[in-house]
GROMACS .gro file of C-alpha atoms in nm:
model
  506
    1MET     CA    1   4.600  19.991   0.395
    2PHE     CA    2   4.541  19.840   0.737
    3LEU     CA    3   4.760  19.539   0.648
    4SER     CA    4   5.047  19.760   0.535
    5LEU     CA    5   5.028  19.964   0.857
    6THR     CA    6   5.027  19.643   1.061
    7LEU     CA    7   5.334  19.510   0.880
    8PHE     CA    8   5.508  19.846   0.924
    9SER     CA    9   5.438  19.845   1.298
   10LEU     CA   10   5.561  19.485   1.332
   11ASN     CA   11   5.881  19.561   1.141
   12ARG     CA   12   5.935  19.870   1.351
   13LYS     CA   13   5.879  19.669   1.669
   14LYS     CA   14   6.133  19.408   1.553
   15MET     CA   15   6.386  19.682   1.480
   16ASN     CA   16   6.331  19.826   1.826
   17LEU     CA   17   6.376  19.482   1.982
   18LYS     CA   18   6.700  19.432   1.793
   19SER     CA   19   6.828  19.772   1.899
   20GLU     CA   20   6.740  19.694   2.260
   21ARG     CA   21   6.914  19.358   2.244
   22ARG     CA   22   7.241  19.526   2.156
   23GLY     CA   23   7.270  19.656   2.512
   24ILE     CA   24   7.208  19.316   2.678
   25HIS     CA   25   7.342  19.062   2.432
   26VAL     CA   26   7.640  18.858   2.552
   27ASP     CA   27   7.812  18.635   2.301
   28GLN     CA   28   7.859  18.276   2.417
   29SER     CA   29   8.233  18.300   2.356
   30GLU     CA   30   8.247  18.572   2.621
   31LEU     CA   31   8.130  18.320   2.882
   32LEU     CA   32   8.432  18.098   2.821
   33CYS     CA   33   8.777  18.131   2.975
   34LYS     CA   34   8.972  18.407   2.803
   35LYS     CA   35   9.280  18.185   2.794
   36GLY     CA   36   9.102  17.963   2.540
   37CYS     CA   37   9.099  17.638   2.738
   38GLY     CA   38   8.729  17.576   2.659
   39TYR     CA   39   8.596  17.596   3.016
   40TYR     CA   40   8.359  17.860   3.153
   41GLY     CA   41   8.518  18.175   3.293
   42ASN     CA   42   8.409  18.387   3.585
   43PRO     CA   43   8.424  18.764   3.652
   44ALA     CA   44   8.553  18.688   4.001
   45TRP     CA   45   8.851  18.514   3.836
   46GLN     CA   46   8.902  18.804   3.591
   47GLY     CA   47   8.753  18.603   3.305
   48PHE     CA   48   8.961  18.288   3.364
   49CYS     CA   49   8.834  17.945   3.455
   50SER     CA   50   8.919  17.795   3.792
   51LYS     CA   51   9.223  17.606   3.664
   52CYS     CA   52   9.376  17.894   3.466
   53TRP     CA   53   9.304  18.141   3.744
   54ARG     CA   54   9.487  17.929   3.999
   55GLU     CA   55   9.787  17.911   3.766
   56GLU     CA   56   9.789  18.288   3.713
   57TYR     CA   57   9.729  18.355   4.082
   58HIS     CA   58  10.007  18.116   4.183
   59LYS     CA   59  10.255  18.285   3.947
   60ALA     CA   60  10.160  18.632   4.070
   61ARG     CA   61  10.178  18.520   4.432
   62GLN     CA   62  10.520  18.360   4.393
   63LYS     CA   63  10.648  18.671   4.221
   64GLN     CA   64  10.511  18.893   4.499
   65ILE     CA   65  10.663  18.670   4.769
   66GLN     CA   66  11.000  18.680   4.595
   67GLU     CA   67  10.988  19.058   4.566
   68ASP     CA   68  10.888  19.091   4.934
   69TRP     CA   69  11.176  18.872   5.050
   70GLU     CA   70  11.424  19.063   4.838
   71LEU     CA   71  11.294  19.387   4.986
   72ALA     CA   72  11.319  19.242   5.337
   73GLU     CA   73  11.676  19.125   5.283
   74ARG     CA   74  11.775  19.463   5.144
   75LEU     CA   75  11.619  19.646   5.439
   76GLN     CA   76  11.788  19.408   5.682
   77ARG     CA   77  12.125  19.459   5.513
   78GLU     CA   78  12.087  19.837   5.522
   79GLU     CA   79  11.994  19.831   5.891
   80GLU     CA   80  12.296  19.615   5.974
   81GLU     CA   81  12.529  19.849   5.785
   82ALA     CA   82  12.377  20.153   5.955
   83TYR     CA   83  12.411  19.986   6.293
   84ALA     CA   84  12.776  19.890   6.232
   85SER     CA   85  12.864  20.242   6.115
   86SER     CA   86  12.690  20.405   6.413
   87GLN     CA   87  12.869  20.175   6.659
   88SER     CA   88  13.207  20.243   6.505
   89THR     CA   89  13.161  20.622   6.527
   90GLN     CA   90  12.996  20.639   6.871
   91GLY     CA   91  13.254  20.462   7.085
   92ALA     CA   92  13.278  20.109   6.961
   93GLN     CA   93  13.639  20.109   7.086
   94SER     CA   94  13.522  20.107   7.449
   95LEU     CA   95  13.345  19.775   7.400
   96THR     CA   96  13.529  19.450   7.414
   97PHE     CA   97  13.515  19.218   7.117
   98SER     CA   98  13.296  18.966   7.298
   99LYS     CA   99  13.041  19.223   7.409
  100PHE     CA  100  13.032  19.376   7.064
  101GLU     CA  101  12.963  19.039   6.904
  102GLU     CA  102  12.694  18.962   7.161
  103LYS     CA  103  12.518  19.292   7.110
  104LYS     CA  104  12.546  19.263   6.734
  105THR     CA  105  12.395  18.914   6.742
  106ASN     CA  106  12.104  19.028   6.962
  107GLU     CA  107  12.039  19.327   6.740
  108LYS     CA  108  12.051  19.113   6.427
  109THR     CA  109  11.805  18.865   6.580
  110ARG     CA  110  11.571  19.148   6.669
  111LYS     CA  111  11.582  19.292   6.316
  112VAL     CA  112  11.519  18.955   6.154
  113THR     CA  113  11.222  18.897   6.385
  114THR     CA  114  11.088  19.240   6.298
  115VAL     CA  115  11.116  19.172   5.926
  116LYS     CA  116  10.954  18.831   5.957
  117LYS     CA  117  10.651  18.988   6.120
  118PHE     CA  118  10.562  19.138   5.784
  119PHE     CA  119  10.521  18.791   5.635
  120THR     CA  120  10.369  18.589   5.921
  121ALA     CA  121  10.024  18.609   6.075
  122SER     CA  122  10.030  18.772   6.415
  123SER     CA  123   9.899  18.571   6.707
  124ARG     CA  124   9.761  18.890   6.849
  125THR     CA  125   9.563  18.947   6.529
  126GLY     CA  126   9.432  18.593   6.547
  127ALA     CA  127   9.327  18.640   6.909
  128LYS     CA  128   9.155  18.964   6.819
  129LYS     CA  129   8.965  18.796   6.534
  130ALA     CA  130   8.863  18.517   6.769
  131GLU     CA  131   8.731  18.772   7.016
  132ILE     CA  132   8.533  18.944   6.742
  133GLN     CA  133   8.384  18.613   6.628
  134GLU     CA  134   8.290  18.524   6.985
  135ALA     CA  135   8.135  18.867   7.038
  136LYS     CA  136   7.927  18.827   6.721
  137ALA     CA  137   7.840  18.462   6.771
  138PRO     CA  138   7.484  18.362   6.675
  139SER     CA  139   7.216  18.287   6.925
  140PRO     CA  140   7.202  17.946   7.100
  141SER     CA  141   6.900  17.843   6.894
  142ILE     CA  142   7.087  17.903   6.569
  143ASN     CA  143   7.391  17.717   6.702
  144ARG     CA  144   7.168  17.430   6.807
  145GLN     CA  145   7.006  17.413   6.464
  146ALA     CA  146   7.346  17.425   6.291
  147SER     CA  147   7.474  17.152   6.523
  148ILE     CA  148   7.176  16.929   6.441
  149GLU     CA  149   7.230  16.977   6.069
  150THR     CA  150   7.603  16.911   6.105
  151ASP     CA  151   7.539  16.587   6.292
  152ARG     CA  152   7.289  16.476   6.031
  153VAL     CA  153   7.530  16.548   5.744
  154SER     CA  154   7.812  16.369   5.928
  155LYS     CA  155   7.600  16.056   5.973
  156GLU     CA  156   7.497  16.062   5.607
  157PHE     CA  157   7.859  16.103   5.502
  158ILE     CA  158   7.974  15.809   5.713
  159GLU     CA  159   7.693  15.590   5.575
  160PHE     CA  160   7.785  15.692   5.222
  161LEU     CA  161   8.155  15.606   5.271
  162LYS     CA  162   8.069  15.256   5.390
  163THR     CA  163   7.989  15.163   5.030
  164TYR     CA  164   8.349  15.249   4.934
  165HIS     CA  165   8.506  15.013   5.193
  166LYS     CA  166   8.884  15.078   5.221
  167PRO     CA  167   8.888  15.400   5.008
  168GLY     CA  168   8.602  15.532   5.223
  169GLN     CA  169   8.816  15.510   5.538
  170ASP     CA  170   9.101  15.695   5.369
  171ILE     CA  171   8.860  15.961   5.239
  172TYR     CA  172   8.723  16.016   5.590
  173LYS     CA  173   9.075  16.052   5.732
  174GLN     CA  174   9.166  16.300   5.460
  175CYS     CA  175   8.853  16.506   5.532
  176LYS     CA  176   8.919  16.512   5.908
  177LEU     CA  177   9.278  16.618   5.846
  178PHE     CA  178   9.163  16.894   5.612
  179LEU     CA  179   8.911  17.025   5.867
  180ASP     CA  180   9.179  17.034   6.137
  181THR     CA  181   9.408  17.220   5.899
  182MET     CA  182   9.136  17.474   5.814
  183ASN     CA  183   9.072  17.533   6.185
  184HIS     CA  184   9.435  17.633   6.226
  185LYS     CA  185   9.428  17.851   5.913
  186ARG     CA  186   9.135  18.074   6.001
  187VAL     CA  187   9.371  18.365   6.052
  188LEU     CA  188   9.465  18.345   5.683
  189SER     CA  189   9.287  18.544   5.416
  190ILE     CA  190   8.977  18.400   5.256
  191GLU     CA  191   9.163  18.367   4.925
  192GLU     CA  192   9.427  18.147   5.088
  193GLN     CA  193   9.158  17.935   5.254
  194SER     CA  194   8.986  17.901   4.917
  195GLU     CA  195   9.312  17.789   4.759
  196CYS     CA  196   9.352  17.523   5.030
  197ALA     CA  197   9.000  17.395   4.962
  198GLN     CA  198   9.056  17.385   4.585
  199ASP     CA  199   9.384  17.196   4.633
  200PHE     CA  200   9.208  16.949   4.860
  201TYR     CA  201   8.932  16.886   4.603
  202GLN     CA  202   9.189  16.828   4.330
  203ASN     CA  203   9.406  16.594   4.538
  204VAL     CA  204   9.113  16.381   4.656
  205ALA     CA  205   8.972  16.355   4.303
  206GLU     CA  206   9.311  16.243   4.169
  207LYS     CA  207   9.348  15.983   4.444
  208LEU     CA  208   9.000  15.848   4.376
  209GLN     CA  209   9.082  15.803   4.006
  210THR     CA  210   9.445  15.688   4.021
  211ARG     CA  211   9.515  15.524   4.357
  212TRP     CA  212   9.174  15.380   4.444
  213LYS     CA  213   9.055  15.321   4.084
  214VAL     CA  214   8.705  15.454   4.147
  215PRO     CA  215   8.481  15.482   3.836
  216PRO     CA  216   8.417  15.840   3.711
  217GLU     CA  217   8.045  15.838   3.799
  218LYS     CA  218   8.124  15.731   4.156
  219VAL     CA  219   8.402  15.993   4.177
  220GLU     CA  220   8.150  16.268   4.105
  221LYS     CA  221   7.912  16.140   4.372
  222ALA     CA  222   8.195  16.110   4.622
  223MET     CA  223   8.313  16.466   4.555
  224ASP     CA  224   7.958  16.595   4.605
  225GLN     CA  225   7.936  16.422   4.942
  226ILE     CA  226   8.282  16.542   5.043
  227GLU     CA  227   8.192  16.901   4.956
  228LYS     CA  228   7.865  16.872   5.148
  229TYR     CA  229   8.037  16.732   5.459
  230ILE     CA  230   8.322  16.983   5.462
  231MET     CA  231   8.133  17.301   5.377
  232THR     CA  232   7.849  17.227   5.619
  233ARG     CA  233   8.105  17.231   5.897
  234GLN     CA  234   8.298  17.531   5.762
  235TYR     CA  235   8.003  17.743   5.647
  236LYS     CA  236   7.985  17.986   5.940
  237TYR     CA  237   8.359  18.057   5.917
  238VAL     CA  238   8.400  18.108   5.542
  239PHE     CA  239   8.066  18.256   5.429
  240CYS     CA  240   8.080  18.638   5.420
  241PRO     CA  241   8.379  18.662   5.657
  242GLU     CA  242   8.448  18.989   5.834
  243THR     CA  243   8.791  19.019   5.675
  244THR     CA  244   8.634  19.081   5.331
  245ASP     CA  245   8.409  19.347   5.183
  246ASP     CA  246   8.140  19.097   5.080
  247GLU     CA  247   7.878  19.255   5.306
  248LYS     CA  248   7.954  19.599   5.166
  249LYS     CA  249   7.908  19.466   4.812
  250ASP     CA  250   7.579  19.301   4.915
  251LEU     CA  251   7.440  19.632   5.038
  252ALA     CA  252   7.560  19.815   4.726
  253VAL     CA  253   7.393  19.562   4.492
  254GLN     CA  254   7.074  19.560   4.698
  255LYS     CA  255   7.057  19.940   4.690
  256ARG     CA  256   7.124  19.938   4.317
  257ILE     CA  257   6.844  19.690   4.248
  258ARG     CA  258   6.601  19.894   4.460
  259ALA     CA  259   6.688  20.204   4.259
  260LEU     CA  260   6.608  20.011   3.938
  261HIS     CA  261   6.259  19.906   4.048
  262TRP     CA  262   6.109  20.102   3.758
  263VAL     CA  263   6.272  19.889   3.486
  264THR     CA  264   6.003  19.714   3.282
  265PRO     CA  265   6.025  19.388   3.084
  266GLN     CA  266   5.983  19.589   2.764
  267MET     CA  267   6.299  19.789   2.838
  268LEU     CA  268   6.498  19.468   2.880
  269CYS     CA  269   6.324  19.304   2.582
  270VAL     CA  270   6.210  19.014   2.800
  271PRO     CA  271   6.015  18.761   2.588
  272VAL     CA  272   5.786  18.660   2.876
  273ASN     CA  273   5.414  18.731   2.899
  274GLU     CA  274   5.320  18.725   3.267
  275GLU     CA  275   4.953  18.761   3.181
  276ILE     CA  276   4.951  18.392   3.093
  277PRO     CA  277   4.884  18.206   3.421
  278GLU     CA  278   5.138  17.930   3.353
  279VAL     CA  279   5.407  18.184   3.269
  280SER     CA  280   5.327  18.386   3.580
  281ASP     CA  281   5.367  18.072   3.793
  282MET     CA  282   5.704  18.001   3.632
  283VAL     CA  283   5.823  18.355   3.706
  284VAL     CA  284   5.717  18.323   4.070
  285LYS     CA  285   5.897  17.988   4.101
  286ALA     CA  286   6.212  18.133   3.944
  287ILE     CA  287   6.211  18.423   4.190
  288THR     CA  288   6.153  18.183   4.479
  289ASP     CA  289   6.446  17.964   4.373
  290ILE     CA  290   6.690  18.254   4.341
  291ILE     CA  291   6.586  18.383   4.684
  292GLU     CA  292   6.606  18.034   4.838
  293MET     CA  293   6.973  18.016   4.738
  294ASP     CA  294   7.070  18.216   5.048
  295SER     CA  295   6.921  17.954   5.282
  296LYS     CA  296   7.150  17.675   5.159
  297ARG     CA  297   7.485  17.597   5.322
  298VAL     CA  298   7.653  17.382   5.058
  299PRO     CA  299   7.783  17.543   4.735
  300ARG     CA  300   7.634  17.260   4.528
  301ASP     CA  301   7.290  17.324   4.679
  302LYS     CA  302   7.321  17.694   4.599
  303LEU     CA  303   7.412  17.605   4.243
  304ALA     CA  304   7.108  17.376   4.228
  305CYS     CA  305   6.885  17.672   4.317
  306ILE     CA  306   7.037  17.875   4.033
  307THR     CA  307   6.985  17.584   3.793
  308LYS     CA  308   6.620  17.539   3.894
  309CYS     CA  309   6.561  17.913   3.855
  310SER     CA  310   6.714  17.905   3.507
  311LYS     CA  311   6.504  17.608   3.398
  312HIS     CA  312   6.186  17.786   3.511
  313ILE     CA  313   6.296  18.085   3.301
  314PHE     CA  314   6.344  17.864   2.993
  315ASN     CA  315   6.000  17.710   3.046
  316ALA     CA  316   5.839  18.054   3.079
  317ILE     CA  317   6.000  18.169   2.755
  318LYS     CA  318   5.900  17.847   2.577
  319ILE     CA  319   5.536  17.881   2.682
  320THR     CA  320   5.526  18.246   2.575
  321LYS     CA  321   5.693  18.201   2.235
  322ASN     CA  322   5.573  17.844   2.163
  323GLU     CA  323   5.932  17.756   2.072
  324PRO     CA  324   6.256  17.674   2.258
  325ALA     CA  325   6.431  17.969   2.418
  326SER     CA  326   6.768  18.096   2.299
  327ALA     CA  327   7.061  18.238   2.493
  328ASP     CA  328   6.962  18.590   2.381
  329ASP     CA  329   6.621  18.538   2.542
  330PHE     CA  330   6.757  18.381   2.860
  331LEU     CA  331   6.999  18.649   2.982
  332PRO     CA  332   6.755  18.946   2.969
  333THR     CA  333   6.494  18.737   3.149
  334LEU     CA  334   6.745  18.635   3.414
  335ILE     CA  335   6.830  19.004   3.467
  336TYR     CA  336   6.460  19.080   3.505
  337ILE     CA  337   6.418  18.797   3.760
  338VAL     CA  338   6.711  18.928   3.965
  339LEU     CA  339   6.572  19.282   3.956
  340LYS     CA  340   6.229  19.163   4.056
  341GLY     CA  341   6.345  18.923   4.328
  342ASN     CA  342   6.638  19.124   4.470
  343PRO     CA  343   6.797  18.812   4.628
  344PRO     CA  344   6.950  18.863   4.974
  345ARG     CA  345   7.330  18.860   5.007
  346LEU     CA  346   7.368  18.806   4.635
  347GLN     CA  347   7.737  18.893   4.611
  348SER     CA  348   7.825  18.690   4.922
  349ASN     CA  349   7.659  18.381   4.773
  350ILE     CA  350   7.837  18.427   4.441
  351GLN     CA  351   8.172  18.470   4.614
  352TYR     CA  352   8.108  18.171   4.839
  353ILE     CA  353   8.029  17.948   4.541
  354THR     CA  354   8.332  18.078   4.353
  355ARG     CA  355   8.570  18.016   4.642
  356PHE     CA  356   8.455  17.682   4.782
  357CYS     CA  357   8.257  17.496   4.519
  358ASN     CA  358   8.403  17.192   4.347
  359PRO     CA  359   8.579  17.357   4.049
  360SER     CA  360   8.464  17.092   3.803
  361ARG     CA  361   8.104  17.207   3.849
  362LEU     CA  362   8.184  17.569   3.768
  363MET     CA  363   8.403  17.491   3.469
  364THR     CA  364   8.165  17.262   3.277
  365GLY     CA  365   7.805  17.145   3.264
  366GLU     CA  366   7.476  17.327   3.298
  367ASP     CA  367   7.550  17.440   3.654
  368GLY     CA  368   7.862  17.622   3.535
  369TYR     CA  369   7.674  17.773   3.239
  370TYR     CA  370   7.388  17.907   3.452
  371PHE     CA  371   7.623  18.034   3.722
  372THR     CA  372   7.833  18.221   3.464
  373ASN     CA  373   7.516  18.381   3.325
  374LEU     CA  374   7.414  18.488   3.676
  375CYS     CA  375   7.752  18.655   3.723
  376CYS     CA  376   7.705  18.833   3.390
  377ALA     CA  377   7.355  18.944   3.494
  378VAL     CA  378   7.484  19.094   3.820
  379ALA     CA  379   7.768  19.267   3.635
  380PHE     CA  380   7.516  19.408   3.385
  381ILE     CA  381   7.294  19.540   3.667
  382GLU     CA  382   7.591  19.710   3.832
  383LYS     CA  383   7.685  19.886   3.505
  384LEU     CA  384   7.334  19.942   3.369
  385ASP     CA  385   7.295  20.288   3.214
  386ALA     CA  386   7.062  20.480   2.985
  387GLN     CA  387   7.218  20.343   2.667
  388SER     CA  388   7.162  19.983   2.779
  389LEU     CA  389   6.788  20.049   2.806
  390ASN     CA  390   6.768  20.271   2.495
  391LEU     CA  391   6.666  20.570   2.708
  392SER     CA  392   6.783  20.927   2.707
  393GLN     CA  393   7.013  21.026   2.989
  394GLU     CA  394   6.754  21.277   3.111
  395ASP     CA  395   6.479  21.014   3.139
  396PHE     CA  396   6.717  20.766   3.301
  397ASP     CA  397   6.819  21.020   3.566
  398ARG     CA  398   6.455  21.112   3.634
  399PHE     CA  399   6.358  20.747   3.676
  400MET     CA  400   6.656  20.677   3.903
  401THR     CA  401   6.577  20.975   4.130
  402GLY     CA  402   6.205  20.892   4.145
  403GLN     CA  403   6.093  21.217   3.982
  404ALA     CA  404   5.902  21.020   3.720
  405SER     CA  405   5.816  20.663   3.627
  406PRO     CA  406   5.768  20.493   3.290
  407LYS     CA  407   5.421  20.506   3.145
  408LYS     CA  408   5.205  20.204   3.210
  409GLN     CA  409   5.060  19.991   2.935
  410GLU     CA  410   4.742  20.137   2.789
  411SER     CA  411   4.428  19.930   2.830
  412ASP     CA  412   4.346  19.954   2.458
  413SER     CA  413   4.663  19.762   2.370
  414PHE     CA  414   4.554  19.451   2.561
  415SER     CA  415   4.462  19.140   2.372
  416PRO     CA  416   4.096  19.035   2.377
  417ASP     CA  417   4.180  18.735   2.596
  418VAL     CA  418   4.285  18.950   2.889
  419CYS     CA  419   4.030  18.951   3.169
  420LEU     CA  420   3.843  19.264   3.271
  421GLY     CA  421   4.005  19.267   3.613
  422VAL     CA  422   4.352  19.315   3.463
  423LYS     CA  423   4.227  19.594   3.237
  424GLN     CA  424   4.056  19.765   3.528
  425MET     CA  425   4.372  19.731   3.735
  426TYR     CA  426   4.581  19.909   3.472
  427LYS     CA  427   4.315  20.178   3.438
  428ASN     CA  428   4.327  20.234   3.813
  429LEU     CA  429   4.706  20.246   3.801
  430ASP     CA  430   4.692  20.506   3.525
  431LEU     CA  431   4.438  20.707   3.723
  432LEU     CA  432   4.653  20.690   4.034
  433SER     CA  433   4.953  20.800   3.831
  434GLN     CA  434   4.760  21.098   3.697
  435LEU     CA  435   4.635  21.188   4.045
  436ASN     CA  436   4.989  21.165   4.174
  437GLU     CA  437   5.111  21.401   3.903
  438ARG     CA  438   4.827  21.644   3.980
  439GLN     CA  439   4.902  21.630   4.351
  440GLU     CA  440   5.269  21.699   4.289
  441ARG     CA  441   5.174  21.990   4.063
  442ILE     CA  442   4.937  22.132   4.327
  443VAL     CA  443   5.198  22.097   4.599
  444ASN     CA  444   5.453  22.277   4.384
  445GLU     CA  445   5.205  22.556   4.307
  446ALA     CA  446   5.115  22.587   4.676
  447LYS     CA  447   5.482  22.618   4.769
  448LYS     CA  448   5.525  22.879   4.501
  449LEU     CA  449   5.222  23.075   4.629
  450GLU     CA  450   5.353  23.057   4.984
  451LYS     CA  451   5.687  23.192   4.868
  452ASP     CA  452   5.514  23.474   4.675
  453LEU     CA  453   5.312  23.572   4.985
  454ILE     CA  454   5.624  23.577   5.199
  455ASP     CA  455   5.805  23.787   4.941
  456TRP     CA  456   5.506  24.029   4.913
  457THR     CA  457   5.487  24.066   5.293
  458ASP     CA  458   5.856  24.135   5.315
  459GLY     CA  459   5.829  24.388   5.031
  460VAL     CA  460   5.541  24.580   5.194
  461THR     CA  461   5.721  24.586   5.527
  462LYS     CA  462   6.033  24.721   5.364
  463GLU     CA  463   5.839  24.994   5.180
  464VAL     CA  464   5.669  25.105   5.504
  465GLN     CA  465   6.002  25.119   5.681
  466ASP     CA  466   6.151  25.325   5.398
  467ILE     CA  467   5.861  25.574   5.413
  468VAL     CA  468   5.884  25.603   5.791
  469GLU     CA  469   6.257  25.670   5.767
  470LYS     CA  470   6.204  25.926   5.492
  471TYR     CA  471   5.907  26.106   5.659
  472PRO     CA  472   5.944  26.066   6.035
  473LEU     CA  473   5.632  26.127   6.250
  474GLU     CA  474   5.637  26.409   6.509
  475ILE     CA  475   5.413  26.327   6.802
  476GLU     CA  476   5.283  26.639   6.991
  477PRO     CA  477   5.202  26.635   7.366
  478LYS     CA  478   4.851  26.535   7.457
  479ASN     CA  479   4.596  26.826   7.515
  480GLN     CA  480   4.431  26.870   7.857
  481ALA     CA  481   4.078  26.742   7.885
  482LEU     CA  482   3.795  27.003   7.875
  483ALA     CA  483   3.594  27.051   8.189
  484ALA     CA  484   3.232  26.954   8.186
  485ILE     CA  485   2.980  27.239   8.193
  486ASP     CA  486   2.794  27.090   8.486
  487SER     CA  487   3.098  27.052   8.705
  488GLU     CA  488   3.206  27.308   8.960
  489ASN     CA  489   3.420  27.564   8.785
  490VAL     CA  490   3.611  27.769   9.033
  491GLU     CA  491   3.810  27.977   8.783
  492ASN     CA  492   3.509  28.084   8.578
  493ASP     CA  493   3.279  28.186   8.861
  494LYS     CA  494   3.166  28.508   8.684
  495LEU     CA  495   2.934  28.326   8.449
  496PRO     CA  496   2.572  28.450   8.445
  497PRO     CA  497   2.319  28.254   8.651
  498PRO     CA  498   2.111  27.994   8.474
  499LEU     CA  499   1.779  28.092   8.323
  500GLN     CA  500   1.472  28.054   8.538
  501PRO     CA  501   1.133  27.962   8.397
  502GLN     CA  502   0.872  28.246   8.388
  503VAL     CA  503   0.498  28.211   8.401
  504TYR     CA  504   0.284  28.435   8.173
  505ALA     CA  505  -0.082  28.494   8.250
  506GLY     CA  506  -0.297  28.440   7.948
   0.00000   0.00000   0.00000
């Protein structure tokens, strides 16, 4: 009987786990580019890979530019026709032919300049952005630290290029030219700057392979060093720029994760047992790595933090299950790590990697796979609802508002290997939870009693006022005080004399 009950409970638990996985499971095909090229896609690129996204973006941009120019030409033509008609009806005959042509030419030049302003960056806007950046410049100590790191990276880059001889000199010239170009293009949108960086990566990689005949393994190392040199110098200009809403998205994600602090590993079906010391250490290291990502300046270094975090997650799952982890185990655990760590500026880091990382790293390899899973985890957290956690909408709303919290694990369900300290801790947590519920109940009852007393006082006061209005009191004048018998009474002077004592002889 006991064996049958045990098997029934295990089967029921497996069914519950499967039902919970339906809300978190992401098929591996969904991580790939939706155009079917075989590379990894990205939510920031609307499901395309870097290459396909650039093609789609370029087509859409060219179409938009063509439509804008057609609109500008049409507006210019209409303005010229309106101007010619107004001049002919308002006394164009009084003007000589030469003056008319001169005025028409000046007016046409002014209109064309006005139209072109819609498609060119304004110098005034650039000056204003420069003033804002100067006003919000970091402290001298931060600038000094950034300058020291920039100098160190520059020296390392020059030493690295010496091994490439003649191609190294050309690479250095190309990088310097690109940095000068980016300095002049800071007034452009961050998407346009990202496109310039991606074009630069692609052109340099092609030159290394075709013109300079560099082996593939050395091409990859060279591209890593080029990215490190360039992005270290451009980091403060292109990371979370003020012209984007990256900071707003960071705050929204951070607030969302804080509101989901109550989510437990059981709700996400996380196959990790943190009671095992080795697993607990792996979880702490994974959280540390995902938080450390914000301190890096190079996209490749940020990707390395994500990769190290993911490997710690796989090790934690392997130790817990005594078998290699699967993709279905990895994604829920990654979501749990993100919820538990709440990494700073998460969206800004994801956008920065997406915009300025070497595209080959995001499209293939383990770095691209782990980064795509992180993007999926963030998207899942943003859209997480009651159905995803197999909760009722009422319970989900109560947990989100803080009115209640999920029940803690009972001490009787612990395995015999768990130490007494952990059991006592959960008992204390349960006791504190019960005391909290009792305190909330007492506070609610006290507020209700206070309200009843106020209502009773108001009711009695109203009844007394009604009675007084219905039966008004008539106050009579006060009676004069009676005179004392011993006092001198002038009006009653006919009173008999007081009795005198008499002596009787015995």
